[in-house]
Each structure stands twice: as structure tokens, then as C-alpha cells.
Amino acid sequence: MPDLLSHAFIAFTICTLLSLRYDWLSGEYVTVGMAGAFIPDMAKIKLLVDAATVEAALDLPFGWLGVHTLGGAFVSVLIGTVVVNRADRRRVFGLLSLGAASHLFADALLLKASGRSYEVLWPLTQYHPPTPGLYLSTDVWLTGVTGIVAVVAYLLARYRS
């Protein structure tokens, strides 16, 4: 799945470039930002666990699409934040949020047949914003481009340090 690797490259690039400005943003924190980029795609668990199964277990209405929205990503970031050391929580929260936001933004640019994106800002609004349709999630060329940009960012960071 080329889109997942592209999301990792995008988050790596952003965090690596930020590490040029912030000395505390070391390799392990870049990894945290990359992990944040995977948060919205946790909705793909639906391929293994049906929403009806989770609904029956929780005895509450449930749908996996909510994880792939601003609200679902925010809840997941909060969960990821409370499982780390108290001293690291602020940084982890920021980096997980940055990674998740980069993922949601990149997915909002996907080509959709309707010309509209998904409810990316749910629960704030159920509005489906128009999408410029720059690429498909299955486009392999996007992985190549984001990978090259990530390598350039890595080499720049190595050169600067």
C-alpha cells in the first residue's frame, strides 16, 4: 500500500526539517511524528475486525470511519500521549498531532469520483470539502516523490549537523 509509506515519508520530512530548528527533536521524536502519521489509517483494522463485532462487544454504535477523521485522530493522539512519561507528553502530543494532521491533509488532496473529500473535520462539521484530486491512494509515483524528498531532507539534516 503505497499511500501508507507516503504518509511515513511526509511525516519524516516534516519532522526532520523541524529538527534543524529544534535541538530536542532527535531521531526518536522523528519516529513519534511518523507514528502519528499512521494513526488515521488505524481505520483499516476494519479489514480484520468488523465494526459489528466491536459494536456487539461495546454495546455502543461504532464505525471505523470515525478513526480516519479529525476527532478520531485526536482521541487516538490523546491515548498515545497518556502512555508515555509525563516529561515527554507535551512533545509526544505535538508530534503525534503533527503526523496525524499531515496524513489527514494529504488524504484531503486525493482524487475522488465525487470531487469531494470525506468528512475530514468530523465532529466539528459533516461537510465534505472539495478536493483538488491531485493523486490516487494507489499511485506508486507519489511514494517515489515523497521518498526522494525525504532522502533530501535527511541528507540536509546530516549536512547541517
PDB file of C-alpha atoms in Angstrom, residues 20-132:
ATOM      1  CA  LEU A  20      17.030  21.649  12.087  1.00  0.00           C
ATOM      2  CA  ARG A  21      15.307  24.336  14.152  1.00  0.00           C
ATOM      3  CA  TYR A  22      14.669  22.469  17.411  1.00  0.00           C
ATOM      4  CA  ASP A  23      17.633  20.701  19.015  1.00  0.00           C
ATOM      5  CA  TRP A  24      15.439  18.447  21.171  1.00  0.00           C
ATOM      6  CA  LEU A  25      13.821  16.931  18.070  1.00  0.00           C
ATOM      7  CA  SER A  26      16.101  13.900  17.830  1.00  0.00           C
ATOM      8  CA  GLY A  27      15.643  10.659  15.916  1.00  0.00           C
ATOM      9  CA  GLU A  28      13.301   9.053  18.424  1.00  0.00           C
ATOM     10  CA  TYR A  29      10.994  12.068  18.297  1.00  0.00           C
ATOM     11  CA  VAL A  30      11.017  11.970  14.484  1.00  0.00           C
ATOM     12  CA  THR A  31       9.816   8.383  14.835  1.00  0.00           C
ATOM     13  CA  VAL A  32       6.981   9.578  17.083  1.00  0.00           C
ATOM     14  CA  GLY A  33       5.904  12.003  14.364  1.00  0.00           C
ATOM     15  CA  MET A  34       5.968   9.177  11.830  1.00  0.00           C
ATOM     16  CA  ALA A  35       3.855   7.032  14.158  1.00  0.00           C
ATOM     17  CA  GLY A  36       1.344   9.870  14.286  1.00  0.00           C
ATOM     18  CA  ALA A  37       1.047   9.672  10.516  1.00  0.00           C
ATOM     19  CA  PHE A  38      -0.204   6.097  10.875  1.00  0.00           C
ATOM     20  CA  ILE A  39      -2.998   6.997  13.302  1.00  0.00           C
ATOM     21  CA  PRO A  40      -5.764   7.772  10.767  1.00  0.00           C
ATOM     22  CA  ASP A  41      -5.066   4.537   8.895  1.00  0.00           C
ATOM     23  CA  MET A  42      -5.874   2.545  12.022  1.00  0.00           C
ATOM     24  CA  ALA A  43      -9.332   2.573  10.452  1.00  0.00           C
ATOM     25  CA  LYS A  44      -8.018  -0.155   8.150  1.00  0.00           C
ATOM     26  CA  ILE A  45      -8.376  -2.538  11.088  1.00  0.00           C
ATOM     27  CA  LYS A  46     -11.874  -2.923   9.667  1.00  0.00           C
ATOM     28  CA  LEU A  47     -10.326  -5.427   7.253  1.00  0.00           C
ATOM     29  CA  LEU A  48      -9.652  -7.709  10.226  1.00  0.00           C
ATOM     30  CA  VAL A  49     -12.348  -6.754  12.740  1.00  0.00           C
ATOM     31  CA  ASP A  50     -15.823  -5.908  11.528  1.00  0.00           C
ATOM     32  CA  ALA A  51     -17.494  -2.834  13.053  1.00  0.00           C
ATOM     33  CA  ALA A  52     -20.457  -5.015  14.065  1.00  0.00           C
ATOM     34  CA  THR A  53     -18.134  -7.133  16.222  1.00  0.00           C
ATOM     35  CA  VAL A  54     -16.844  -4.059  18.043  1.00  0.00           C
ATOM     36  CA  GLU A  55     -20.397  -2.763  18.362  1.00  0.00           C
ATOM     37  CA  ALA A  56     -21.513  -6.011  19.985  1.00  0.00           C
ATOM     38  CA  ALA A  57     -18.531  -6.040  22.352  1.00  0.00           C
ATOM     39  CA  LEU A  58     -19.011  -2.420  23.461  1.00  0.00           C
ATOM     40  CA  ASP A  59     -22.804  -2.420  23.217  1.00  0.00           C
ATOM     41  CA  LEU A  60     -22.476   1.000  21.579  1.00  0.00           C
ATOM     42  CA  PRO A  61     -22.847   2.215  17.995  1.00  0.00           C
ATOM     43  CA  PHE A  62     -19.450   2.022  16.282  1.00  0.00           C
ATOM     44  CA  GLY A  63     -17.890   2.685  12.891  1.00  0.00           C
ATOM     45  CA  TRP A  64     -14.255   2.556  11.813  1.00  0.00           C
ATOM     46  CA  LEU A  65     -14.527   5.656   9.592  1.00  0.00           C
ATOM     47  CA  GLY A  66     -14.512   7.876  12.692  1.00  0.00           C
ATOM     48  CA  VAL A  67     -10.860   6.962  13.338  1.00  0.00           C
ATOM     49  CA  HIS A  68      -9.933   8.478   9.971  1.00  0.00           C
ATOM     50  CA  THR A  69     -11.249  11.939  10.907  1.00  0.00           C
ATOM     51  CA  LEU A  70     -10.011  14.871  12.974  1.00  0.00           C
ATOM     52  CA  GLY A  71     -11.990  13.752  16.020  1.00  0.00           C
ATOM     53  CA  GLY A  72     -10.892  10.133  15.846  1.00  0.00           C
ATOM     54  CA  ALA A  73      -7.272  11.088  15.293  1.00  0.00           C
ATOM     55  CA  PHE A  74      -7.448  13.493  18.248  1.00  0.00           C
ATOM     56  CA  VAL A  75      -8.742  10.775  20.579  1.00  0.00           C
ATOM     57  CA  SER A  76      -6.017   8.405  19.364  1.00  0.00           C
ATOM     58  CA  VAL A  77      -3.361  11.085  19.906  1.00  0.00           C
ATOM     59  CA  LEU A  78      -4.629  11.590  23.458  1.00  0.00           C
ATOM     60  CA  ILE A  79      -4.369   7.857  24.114  1.00  0.00           C
ATOM     61  CA  GLY A  80      -0.844   7.811  22.709  1.00  0.00           C
ATOM     62  CA  THR A  81       0.075  10.791  24.854  1.00  0.00           C
ATOM     63  CA  VAL A  82      -1.003   9.346  28.194  1.00  0.00           C
ATOM     64  CA  VAL A  83       1.026   6.152  27.739  1.00  0.00           C
ATOM     65  CA  VAL A  84       4.394   7.958  27.740  1.00  0.00           C
ATOM     66  CA  ASN A  85       6.425   9.566  30.512  1.00  0.00           C
ATOM     67  CA  ARG A  86       4.900  12.682  31.978  1.00  0.00           C
ATOM     68  CA  ALA A  87       8.012  14.668  30.985  1.00  0.00           C
ATOM     69  CA  ASP A  88       7.604  13.718  27.305  1.00  0.00           C
ATOM     70  CA  ARG A  89       3.850  14.189  26.986  1.00  0.00           C
ATOM     71  CA  ARG A  90       3.856  17.700  25.545  1.00  0.00           C
ATOM     72  CA  ARG A  91       6.358  16.805  22.829  1.00  0.00           C
ATOM     73  CA  VAL A  92       4.709  13.477  22.048  1.00  0.00           C
ATOM     74  CA  PHE A  93       1.297  15.144  21.823  1.00  0.00           C
ATOM     75  CA  GLY A  94       2.636  17.747  19.399  1.00  0.00           C
ATOM     76  CA  LEU A  95       4.465  15.260  17.199  1.00  0.00           C
ATOM     77  CA  LEU A  96       1.647  12.702  17.092  1.00  0.00           C
ATOM     78  CA  SER A  97      -0.735  15.538  16.216  1.00  0.00           C
ATOM     79  CA  LEU A  98       1.606  16.807  13.504  1.00  0.00           C
ATOM     80  CA  GLY A  99       1.907  13.357  11.963  1.00  0.00           C
ATOM     81  CA  ALA A 100      -1.855  12.738  12.063  1.00  0.00           C
ATOM     82  CA  ALA A 101      -2.579  16.199  10.640  1.00  0.00           C
ATOM     83  CA  SER A 102      -0.142  15.647   7.764  1.00  0.00           C
ATOM     84  CA  HIS A 103      -1.920  12.383   6.980  1.00  0.00           C
ATOM     85  CA  LEU A 104      -5.389  13.958   7.040  1.00  0.00           C
ATOM     86  CA  PHE A 105      -4.205  16.861   4.875  1.00  0.00           C
ATOM     87  CA  ALA A 106      -2.591  14.549   2.320  1.00  0.00           C
ATOM     88  CA  ASP A 107      -5.734  12.416   2.161  1.00  0.00           C
ATOM     89  CA  ALA A 108      -7.865  15.521   1.627  1.00  0.00           C
ATOM     90  CA  LEU A 109      -5.991  16.004  -1.675  1.00  0.00           C
ATOM     91  CA  LEU A 110      -6.936  12.571  -3.054  1.00  0.00           C
ATOM     92  CA  LEU A 111      -8.789  12.170  -6.320  1.00  0.00           C
ATOM     93  CA  LYS A 112     -12.399  11.182  -5.623  1.00  0.00           C
ATOM     94  CA  ALA A 113     -15.078  10.427  -8.189  1.00  0.00           C
ATOM     95  CA  SER A 114     -17.482  12.801  -6.439  1.00  0.00           C
ATOM     96  CA  GLY A 115     -14.952  15.647  -6.398  1.00  0.00           C
ATOM     97  CA  ARG A 116     -15.430  15.858  -2.637  1.00  0.00           C
ATOM     98  CA  SER A 117     -13.279  14.588   0.174  1.00  0.00           C
ATOM     99  CA  TYR A 118     -14.536  12.642   3.184  1.00  0.00           C
ATOM    100  CA  GLU A 119     -15.774  14.231   6.441  1.00  0.00           C
ATOM    101  CA  VAL A 120     -12.213  15.095   7.436  1.00  0.00           C
ATOM    102  CA  LEU A 121     -13.223  17.647  10.092  1.00  0.00           C
ATOM    103  CA  TRP A 122     -15.773  15.445  11.857  1.00  0.00           C
ATOM    104  CA  PRO A 123     -17.060  16.004  14.629  1.00  0.00           C
ATOM    105  CA  LEU A 124     -16.711  19.754  14.067  1.00  0.00           C
ATOM    106  CA  THR A 125     -18.681  19.521  10.832  1.00  0.00           C
ATOM    107  CA  GLN A 126     -20.021  16.858   8.496  1.00  0.00           C
ATOM    108  CA  TYR A 127     -19.041  18.957   5.478  1.00  0.00           C
ATOM    109  CA  HIS A 128     -17.300  17.127   2.645  1.00  0.00           C
ATOM    110  CA  PRO A 129     -14.786  19.713   1.338  1.00  0.00           C
ATOM    111  CA  PRO A 130     -13.988  19.772  -2.370  1.00  0.00           C
ATOM    112  CA  THR A 131     -10.766  18.018  -3.251  1.00  0.00           C
ATOM    113  CA  PRO A 132      -8.297  19.095  -5.926  1.00  0.00           C
TER     114      PRO A 132
END
